[in-house]
């Protein structure tokens, strides 16, 4: 039997190209000034005030509560696992001119048949097939790109 959720899930997830700025961690920046701004707190699913230093930081920074609320509203209805689907792909730090051991890496993919996240009570965390990506793969001691479909 499926456990009840804290929030109502979307019947259809928002567009995966949605700006993920709301999911970035709060960063105050690197200067010494203080300016009142807002950031989206993904743990509480609310916009919170914070003091921005005036330079640096990231894009999870809004001048008004209204801007933050309107931009980040779609994320207030998602579980953390669903939010993670909107983060950019981490390409890693591989170097294609280095040699590596054959079959030394792992490859992960989304399979429509296996699309249930078992850690999240069987809730579908991604409803779209992912776009192709480049995978650096070790084959016979050489590294080369492979396009996943």
Short mmCIF file of N, CA and C in Angstrom, two decimals:
data_model
loop_
_atom_site.label_atom_id
_atom_site.label_comp_id
_atom_site.label_asym_id
_atom_site.label_seq_id
_atom_site.Cartn_x
_atom_site.Cartn_y
_atom_site.Cartn_z
N UNK A 1 0.84 -1.18 0.00
CA UNK A 1 0.00 0.00 0.00
C UNK A 1 0.89 1.24 0.00
N UNK A 2 0.53 2.23 -0.77
CA UNK A 2 1.33 3.43 -0.93
C UNK A 2 1.14 4.37 0.26
N UNK A 3 2.25 4.91 0.78
CA UNK A 3 2.19 5.83 1.91
C UNK A 3 1.64 7.17 1.44
N UNK A 4 1.04 7.93 2.36
CA UNK A 4 0.53 9.25 1.99
C UNK A 4 1.69 10.24 1.87
N UNK A 5 1.52 11.22 0.99
CA UNK A 5 2.55 12.21 0.74
C UNK A 5 2.31 13.46 1.56
N UNK A 6 3.39 14.21 1.83
CA UNK A 6 3.26 15.48 2.54
C UNK A 6 2.63 16.54 1.65
N UNK A 7 2.88 16.48 0.35
CA UNK A 7 2.33 17.45 -0.60
C UNK A 7 1.62 16.69 -1.70
N UNK A 8 0.68 17.36 -2.32
CA UNK A 8 -0.02 16.76 -3.45
C UNK A 8 0.90 16.74 -4.66
N UNK A 9 1.10 15.58 -5.30
CA UNK A 9 1.96 15.54 -6.48
C UNK A 9 1.26 16.17 -7.68
N UNK A 10 2.05 16.70 -8.59
CA UNK A 10 1.50 17.19 -9.85
C UNK A 10 0.95 16.02 -10.64
N UNK A 11 -0.16 16.23 -11.33
CA UNK A 11 -0.63 15.20 -12.24
C UNK A 11 0.29 15.12 -13.43
N UNK A 12 0.88 16.25 -13.80
CA UNK A 12 1.85 16.30 -14.89
C UNK A 12 2.98 17.20 -14.43
N UNK A 13 4.21 16.71 -14.50
CA UNK A 13 5.35 17.51 -14.06
C UNK A 13 5.57 18.69 -14.98
N UNK A 14 6.08 19.81 -14.45
CA UNK A 14 6.38 20.97 -15.29
C UNK A 14 7.46 20.65 -16.31
N UNK A 15 7.62 21.53 -17.27
CA UNK A 15 8.62 21.38 -18.32
C UNK A 15 10.00 21.21 -17.70
N UNK A 16 10.76 20.21 -18.16
CA UNK A 16 12.08 19.94 -17.59
C UNK A 16 13.08 21.03 -17.93
N UNK A 17 12.75 21.93 -18.85
CA UNK A 17 13.65 23.03 -19.19
C UNK A 17 13.42 24.24 -18.26
N UNK A 18 12.55 24.09 -17.26
CA UNK A 18 12.26 25.16 -16.32
C UNK A 18 13.56 25.61 -15.63
N UNK A 19 13.66 26.89 -15.38
CA UNK A 19 14.84 27.43 -14.74
C UNK A 19 15.01 26.79 -13.36
N UNK A 20 16.20 26.27 -13.10
CA UNK A 20 16.46 25.59 -11.84
C UNK A 20 17.06 26.52 -10.78
N UNK A 21 17.07 27.84 -11.03
CA UNK A 21 17.70 28.77 -10.09
C UNK A 21 17.12 28.63 -8.69
N UNK A 22 15.86 28.28 -8.58
CA UNK A 22 15.22 28.16 -7.27
C UNK A 22 15.79 27.00 -6.45
N UNK A 23 16.44 26.04 -7.10
CA UNK A 23 16.94 24.85 -6.43
C UNK A 23 18.38 24.99 -5.95
N UNK A 24 19.03 26.09 -6.33
CA UNK A 24 20.41 26.31 -5.91
C UNK A 24 20.45 26.66 -4.43
N UNK A 25 21.55 26.35 -3.75
CA UNK A 25 21.64 26.71 -2.32
C UNK A 25 21.76 28.22 -2.15
N UNK A 26 21.39 28.69 -0.98
CA UNK A 26 21.54 30.12 -0.67
C UNK A 26 23.03 30.45 -0.62
N UNK A 27 23.42 31.52 -1.33
CA UNK A 27 24.81 31.99 -1.27
C UNK A 27 24.78 33.50 -1.03
N UNK A 28 25.42 33.95 0.04
CA UNK A 28 25.38 35.37 0.39
C UNK A 28 26.32 36.21 -0.47
N UNK A 29 27.28 35.59 -1.15
CA UNK A 29 28.22 36.33 -1.98
C UNK A 29 29.53 36.59 -1.26
N UNK A 30 30.41 37.38 -1.92
CA UNK A 30 31.77 37.55 -1.42
C UNK A 30 32.13 38.97 -1.00
N UNK A 31 31.24 39.92 -1.15
CA UNK A 31 31.53 41.30 -0.74
C UNK A 31 31.12 41.52 0.72
N UNK A 32 31.30 42.73 1.21
CA UNK A 32 31.04 43.00 2.62
C UNK A 32 29.78 43.80 2.89
N UNK A 33 29.07 44.20 1.84
CA UNK A 33 27.83 44.96 2.02
C UNK A 33 26.70 44.01 2.41
N UNK A 34 25.55 44.56 2.78
CA UNK A 34 24.36 43.74 3.04
C UNK A 34 23.16 44.40 2.38
N UNK A 35 22.48 43.62 1.56
CA UNK A 35 21.28 44.08 0.86
C UNK A 35 20.17 43.06 1.10
N UNK A 36 18.94 43.53 1.35
CA UNK A 36 17.84 42.59 1.58
C UNK A 36 17.39 41.93 0.27
N UNK A 37 17.44 40.61 0.24
CA UNK A 37 16.99 39.81 -0.91
C UNK A 37 16.20 38.62 -0.39
N UNK A 38 15.69 37.82 -1.31
CA UNK A 38 14.96 36.59 -0.99
C UNK A 38 15.57 35.44 -1.76
N UNK A 39 15.50 34.24 -1.17
CA UNK A 39 15.92 33.02 -1.86
C UNK A 39 14.86 31.97 -1.63
N UNK A 40 14.80 30.98 -2.53
CA UNK A 40 13.86 29.87 -2.36
C UNK A 40 14.55 28.79 -1.56
N UNK A 41 13.96 28.43 -0.43
CA UNK A 41 14.47 27.37 0.44
C UNK A 41 13.77 26.07 0.06
N UNK A 42 14.50 25.17 -0.58
CA UNK A 42 13.85 23.95 -1.07
C UNK A 42 13.44 23.01 0.06
N UNK A 43 14.01 23.15 1.25
CA UNK A 43 13.60 22.31 2.38
C UNK A 43 12.22 22.70 2.90
N UNK A 44 11.96 24.01 3.01
CA UNK A 44 10.66 24.47 3.50
C UNK A 44 9.69 24.78 2.37
N UNK A 45 10.21 24.80 1.13
CA UNK A 45 9.41 25.11 -0.07
C UNK A 45 8.78 26.51 0.02
N UNK A 46 9.54 27.44 0.61
CA UNK A 46 9.08 28.82 0.75
C UNK A 46 10.22 29.77 0.40
N UNK A 47 9.86 31.02 0.09
CA UNK A 47 10.85 32.07 -0.14
C UNK A 47 11.18 32.70 1.20
N UNK A 48 12.47 32.84 1.47
CA UNK A 48 12.94 33.36 2.75
C UNK A 48 13.83 34.58 2.53
N UNK A 49 13.79 35.55 3.45
CA UNK A 49 14.70 36.70 3.33
C UNK A 49 16.12 36.31 3.71
N UNK A 50 17.09 36.98 3.10
CA UNK A 50 18.49 36.83 3.50
C UNK A 50 19.24 38.09 3.12
N UNK A 51 20.43 38.26 3.65
CA UNK A 51 21.27 39.43 3.35
C UNK A 51 22.29 39.04 2.30
N UNK A 52 22.21 39.70 1.15
CA UNK A 52 23.13 39.46 0.04
C UNK A 52 24.27 40.47 0.14
N UNK A 53 25.49 40.04 -0.14
CA UNK A 53 26.67 40.89 0.03
C UNK A 53 26.89 41.88 -1.11
N UNK A 54 26.22 41.70 -2.24
CA UNK A 54 26.36 42.64 -3.35
C UNK A 54 27.16 42.12 -4.52
N UNK A 55 27.90 41.03 -4.38
CA UNK A 55 28.61 40.44 -5.52
C UNK A 55 28.81 38.95 -5.27
N UNK A 56 29.00 38.22 -6.37
CA UNK A 56 29.14 36.77 -6.27
C UNK A 56 27.80 36.12 -6.00
N UNK A 57 27.84 34.97 -5.37
CA UNK A 57 26.61 34.24 -5.10
C UNK A 57 26.12 33.50 -6.33
N UNK A 58 24.87 33.09 -6.31
CA UNK A 58 24.29 32.39 -7.45
C UNK A 58 22.95 33.02 -7.82
N UNK A 59 22.23 32.36 -8.70
CA UNK A 59 20.98 32.93 -9.24
C UNK A 59 19.77 32.75 -8.33
N UNK A 60 19.89 32.03 -7.24
CA UNK A 60 18.76 31.88 -6.31
C UNK A 60 18.74 33.12 -5.41
N UNK A 61 18.41 34.25 -6.05
CA UNK A 61 18.44 35.55 -5.38
C UNK A 61 17.41 36.44 -6.07
N UNK A 62 16.45 36.93 -5.30
CA UNK A 62 15.35 37.73 -5.85
C UNK A 62 15.23 39.02 -5.06
N UNK A 63 14.95 40.11 -5.76
CA UNK A 63 14.84 41.43 -5.11
C UNK A 63 13.57 41.56 -4.28
N UNK A 64 12.50 40.87 -4.69
CA UNK A 64 11.24 40.97 -3.95
C UNK A 64 10.69 39.58 -3.64
N UNK A 65 9.86 39.52 -2.63
CA UNK A 65 9.19 38.28 -2.28
C UNK A 65 8.29 37.83 -3.43
N UNK A 66 7.65 38.79 -4.08
CA UNK A 66 6.77 38.48 -5.20
C UNK A 66 7.52 37.82 -6.36
N UNK A 67 8.71 38.33 -6.69
CA UNK A 67 9.51 37.72 -7.75
C UNK A 67 9.88 36.28 -7.40
N UNK A 68 10.31 36.08 -6.19
CA UNK A 68 10.70 34.74 -5.74
C UNK A 68 9.52 33.78 -5.79
N UNK A 69 8.40 34.22 -5.26
CA UNK A 69 7.21 33.38 -5.20
C UNK A 69 6.72 33.00 -6.59
N UNK A 70 6.67 33.96 -7.51
CA UNK A 70 6.15 33.65 -8.85
C UNK A 70 7.11 32.76 -9.63
N UNK A 71 8.41 32.96 -9.49
CA UNK A 71 9.39 32.15 -10.22
C UNK A 71 9.47 30.72 -9.68
N UNK A 72 9.36 30.57 -8.37
CA UNK A 72 9.61 29.28 -7.74
C UNK A 72 8.35 28.51 -7.36
N UNK A 73 7.18 29.05 -7.62
CA UNK A 73 5.92 28.41 -7.24
C UNK A 73 5.81 26.96 -7.70
N UNK A 74 6.20 26.60 -8.94
CA UNK A 74 6.06 25.20 -9.35
C UNK A 74 6.79 24.22 -8.43
N UNK A 75 7.88 24.65 -7.81
CA UNK A 75 8.65 23.75 -6.95
C UNK A 75 8.00 23.53 -5.59
N UNK A 76 7.03 24.36 -5.22
CA UNK A 76 6.39 24.20 -3.91
C UNK A 76 5.51 22.96 -3.85
N UNK A 77 5.18 22.38 -4.99
CA UNK A 77 4.32 21.20 -5.05
C UNK A 77 5.10 19.91 -5.27
N UNK A 78 6.42 19.98 -5.28
CA UNK A 78 7.23 18.81 -5.61
C UNK A 78 7.92 18.22 -4.39
N UNK A 79 8.18 16.94 -4.48
CA UNK A 79 9.03 16.29 -3.48
C UNK A 79 10.48 16.64 -3.82
N UNK A 80 11.40 16.39 -2.89
CA UNK A 80 12.81 16.66 -3.17
C UNK A 80 13.31 15.83 -4.34
N UNK A 81 12.85 14.59 -4.46
CA UNK A 81 13.27 13.75 -5.58
C UNK A 81 12.78 14.33 -6.91
N UNK A 82 11.57 14.86 -6.94
CA UNK A 82 11.06 15.49 -8.16
C UNK A 82 11.86 16.74 -8.49
N UNK A 83 12.22 17.53 -7.48
CA UNK A 83 13.02 18.74 -7.72
C UNK A 83 14.36 18.39 -8.34
N UNK A 84 14.95 17.30 -7.89
CA UNK A 84 16.26 16.90 -8.41
C UNK A 84 16.23 16.65 -9.91
N UNK A 85 15.08 16.30 -10.47
CA UNK A 85 14.97 16.07 -11.91
C UNK A 85 15.22 17.34 -12.71
N UNK A 86 15.14 18.51 -12.08
CA UNK A 86 15.29 19.78 -12.78
C UNK A 86 16.69 20.37 -12.66
N UNK A 87 17.55 19.72 -11.88
CA UNK A 87 18.93 20.20 -11.77
C UNK A 87 19.70 19.82 -13.03
N UNK A 88 20.72 20.62 -13.40
CA UNK A 88 21.49 20.28 -14.59
C UNK A 88 22.31 19.01 -14.38
N UNK A 89 22.62 18.32 -15.46
CA UNK A 89 23.42 17.10 -15.40
C UNK A 89 24.84 17.45 -14.99
N UNK A 90 25.36 16.75 -14.01
CA UNK A 90 26.75 16.93 -13.59
C UNK A 90 27.63 16.16 -14.56
N UNK A 91 28.41 16.89 -15.35
CA UNK A 91 29.24 16.25 -16.37
C UNK A 91 30.52 15.67 -15.80
N UNK A 92 30.85 15.95 -14.57
CA UNK A 92 32.05 15.39 -13.96
C UNK A 92 33.31 16.09 -14.40
N UNK A 93 34.44 15.51 -14.07
CA UNK A 93 35.73 16.12 -14.36
C UNK A 93 36.60 15.22 -15.22
N UNK A 94 36.01 14.32 -15.99
CA UNK A 94 36.77 13.39 -16.81
C UNK A 94 37.65 14.10 -17.82
N UNK A 95 38.71 13.45 -18.22
CA UNK A 95 39.62 13.99 -19.22
C UNK A 95 39.76 12.94 -20.31
N UNK A 96 39.30 13.25 -21.50
CA UNK A 96 39.22 12.23 -22.55
C UNK A 96 40.57 11.82 -23.11
N UNK A 97 41.67 12.51 -22.76
CA UNK A 97 42.95 12.09 -23.30
C UNK A 97 43.71 11.17 -22.33
N UNK A 98 43.12 10.85 -21.20
CA UNK A 98 43.76 9.95 -20.24
C UNK A 98 43.34 8.51 -20.52
N UNK A 99 44.17 7.58 -20.12
CA UNK A 99 43.83 6.17 -20.25
C UNK A 99 43.18 5.72 -18.94
N UNK A 100 42.32 4.74 -19.04
CA UNK A 100 41.71 4.21 -17.82
C UNK A 100 41.51 2.71 -17.99
N UNK A 101 41.17 2.07 -16.91
CA UNK A 101 40.97 0.63 -16.94
C UNK A 101 39.69 0.28 -17.69
N UNK A 102 39.73 -0.79 -18.46
CA UNK A 102 38.56 -1.21 -19.21
C UNK A 102 37.40 -1.50 -18.27
N UNK A 103 36.22 -1.02 -18.66
CA UNK A 103 34.98 -1.23 -17.90
C UNK A 103 35.09 -0.75 -16.45
N UNK A 104 35.84 0.32 -16.21
CA UNK A 104 36.05 0.76 -14.84
C UNK A 104 34.98 1.71 -14.33
N UNK A 105 34.07 2.14 -15.19
CA UNK A 105 33.05 3.09 -14.76
C UNK A 105 31.67 2.48 -14.73
N UNK A 106 30.73 3.24 -14.24
CA UNK A 106 29.34 2.83 -14.21
C UNK A 106 28.54 3.78 -15.07
N UNK A 107 27.46 3.30 -15.63
CA UNK A 107 26.58 4.14 -16.44
C UNK A 107 25.18 4.02 -15.85
N UNK A 108 24.51 5.14 -15.73
CA UNK A 108 23.15 5.15 -15.21
C UNK A 108 22.23 5.74 -16.27
N UNK A 109 21.00 5.28 -16.30
CA UNK A 109 20.04 5.76 -17.29
C UNK A 109 18.64 5.62 -16.72
N UNK A 110 17.72 6.32 -17.32
CA UNK A 110 16.32 6.21 -16.93
C UNK A 110 15.64 5.25 -17.89
N UNK A 111 15.01 4.26 -17.37
CA UNK A 111 14.28 3.30 -18.18
C UNK A 111 12.80 3.46 -17.89
N UNK A 112 12.00 3.64 -18.93
CA UNK A 112 10.57 3.84 -18.73
C UNK A 112 9.95 2.65 -17.99
N UNK A 113 10.46 1.45 -18.24
CA UNK A 113 9.92 0.25 -17.58
C UNK A 113 10.32 0.20 -16.11
N UNK A 114 11.46 0.81 -15.77
CA UNK A 114 11.95 0.77 -14.40
C UNK A 114 11.92 2.16 -13.78
N UNK A 115 10.98 3.00 -14.18
CA UNK A 115 10.98 4.41 -13.82
C UNK A 115 10.51 4.74 -12.42
N UNK A 116 10.27 3.77 -11.58
CA UNK A 116 9.82 4.06 -10.23
C UNK A 116 11.01 4.16 -9.30
N UNK A 117 11.04 5.21 -8.52
CA UNK A 117 12.10 5.40 -7.54
C UNK A 117 11.69 4.65 -6.28
N UNK A 118 12.32 3.52 -6.02
CA UNK A 118 11.92 2.67 -4.90
C UNK A 118 12.19 3.34 -3.54
N UNK A 119 13.11 4.31 -3.51
CA UNK A 119 13.36 5.02 -2.26
C UNK A 119 12.26 6.00 -1.95
N UNK A 120 11.38 6.27 -2.89
CA UNK A 120 10.36 7.30 -2.71
C UNK A 120 8.96 6.69 -2.80
N UNK A 121 8.76 5.56 -2.17
CA UNK A 121 7.46 4.89 -2.08
C UNK A 121 6.82 4.62 -3.43
N UNK A 122 7.63 4.37 -4.43
CA UNK A 122 7.09 4.02 -5.74
C UNK A 122 6.54 5.18 -6.52
N UNK A 123 6.88 6.41 -6.19
CA UNK A 123 6.36 7.58 -6.91
C UNK A 123 7.24 7.82 -8.13
N UNK A 124 6.62 8.08 -9.25
CA UNK A 124 7.37 8.38 -10.46
C UNK A 124 8.07 9.72 -10.29
N UNK A 125 9.39 9.76 -10.45
CA UNK A 125 10.13 11.01 -10.27
C UNK A 125 10.47 11.67 -11.59
N UNK A 126 10.29 11.01 -12.70
CA UNK A 126 10.52 11.64 -14.01
C UNK A 126 9.56 11.02 -15.00
N UNK A 127 8.80 11.86 -15.68
CA UNK A 127 7.81 11.33 -16.60
C UNK A 127 8.23 11.44 -18.06
N UNK A 128 9.34 12.11 -18.33
CA UNK A 128 9.80 12.25 -19.70
C UNK A 128 11.06 11.41 -19.89
N UNK A 129 11.28 10.97 -21.11
CA UNK A 129 12.54 10.30 -21.41
C UNK A 129 13.62 11.37 -21.44
N UNK A 130 14.81 11.08 -20.94
CA UNK A 130 15.86 12.09 -20.94
C UNK A 130 16.39 12.35 -22.34
N UNK A 131 17.02 13.51 -22.51
CA UNK A 131 17.64 13.82 -23.78
C UNK A 131 18.95 13.06 -23.90
N UNK A 132 19.44 12.82 -25.13
CA UNK A 132 20.72 12.11 -25.28
C UNK A 132 21.85 12.85 -24.56
N UNK A 133 22.83 12.10 -24.09
CA UNK A 133 23.98 12.70 -23.44
C UNK A 133 25.24 11.97 -23.88
N UNK A 134 26.38 12.62 -23.70
CA UNK A 134 27.65 12.01 -24.07
C UNK A 134 28.23 11.31 -22.85
N UNK A 135 28.63 10.08 -23.02
CA UNK A 135 29.21 9.28 -21.96
C UNK A 135 30.64 8.96 -22.34
N UNK A 136 31.59 9.29 -21.47
CA UNK A 136 32.97 8.91 -21.72
C UNK A 136 33.14 7.51 -21.17
N UNK A 137 33.52 6.59 -22.03
CA UNK A 137 33.53 5.18 -21.66
C UNK A 137 34.91 4.59 -21.87
N UNK A 138 35.32 3.74 -20.97
CA UNK A 138 36.61 3.06 -21.09
C UNK A 138 36.42 1.77 -21.88
N UNK A 139 37.13 1.64 -22.97
CA UNK A 139 37.08 0.42 -23.77
C UNK A 139 38.50 0.05 -24.15
N UNK A 140 38.96 -1.10 -23.73
CA UNK A 140 40.30 -1.60 -24.05
C UNK A 140 41.38 -0.56 -23.74
N UNK A 141 41.28 0.04 -22.56
CA UNK A 141 42.31 0.97 -22.12
C UNK A 141 42.25 2.35 -22.73
N UNK A 142 41.24 2.63 -23.56
CA UNK A 142 41.10 3.96 -24.17
C UNK A 142 39.79 4.58 -23.72
N UNK A 143 39.75 5.88 -23.69
CA UNK A 143 38.53 6.60 -23.35
C UNK A 143 37.94 7.16 -24.62
N UNK A 144 36.64 7.03 -24.79
CA UNK A 144 36.01 7.59 -25.97
C UNK A 144 34.56 7.93 -25.71
N UNK A 145 34.01 8.87 -26.49
CA UNK A 145 32.61 9.24 -26.28
C UNK A 145 31.65 8.21 -26.83
N UNK A 146 30.54 8.08 -26.18
CA UNK A 146 29.47 7.21 -26.65
C UNK A 146 28.18 7.98 -26.46
N UNK A 147 27.35 8.06 -27.46
CA UNK A 147 26.10 8.80 -27.33
C UNK A 147 25.01 7.86 -26.86
N UNK A 148 24.36 8.22 -25.77
CA UNK A 148 23.27 7.42 -25.23
C UNK A 148 21.97 7.89 -25.85
N UNK A 149 21.09 6.97 -26.18
CA UNK A 149 19.80 7.33 -26.78
C UNK A 149 18.67 6.95 -25.86
#
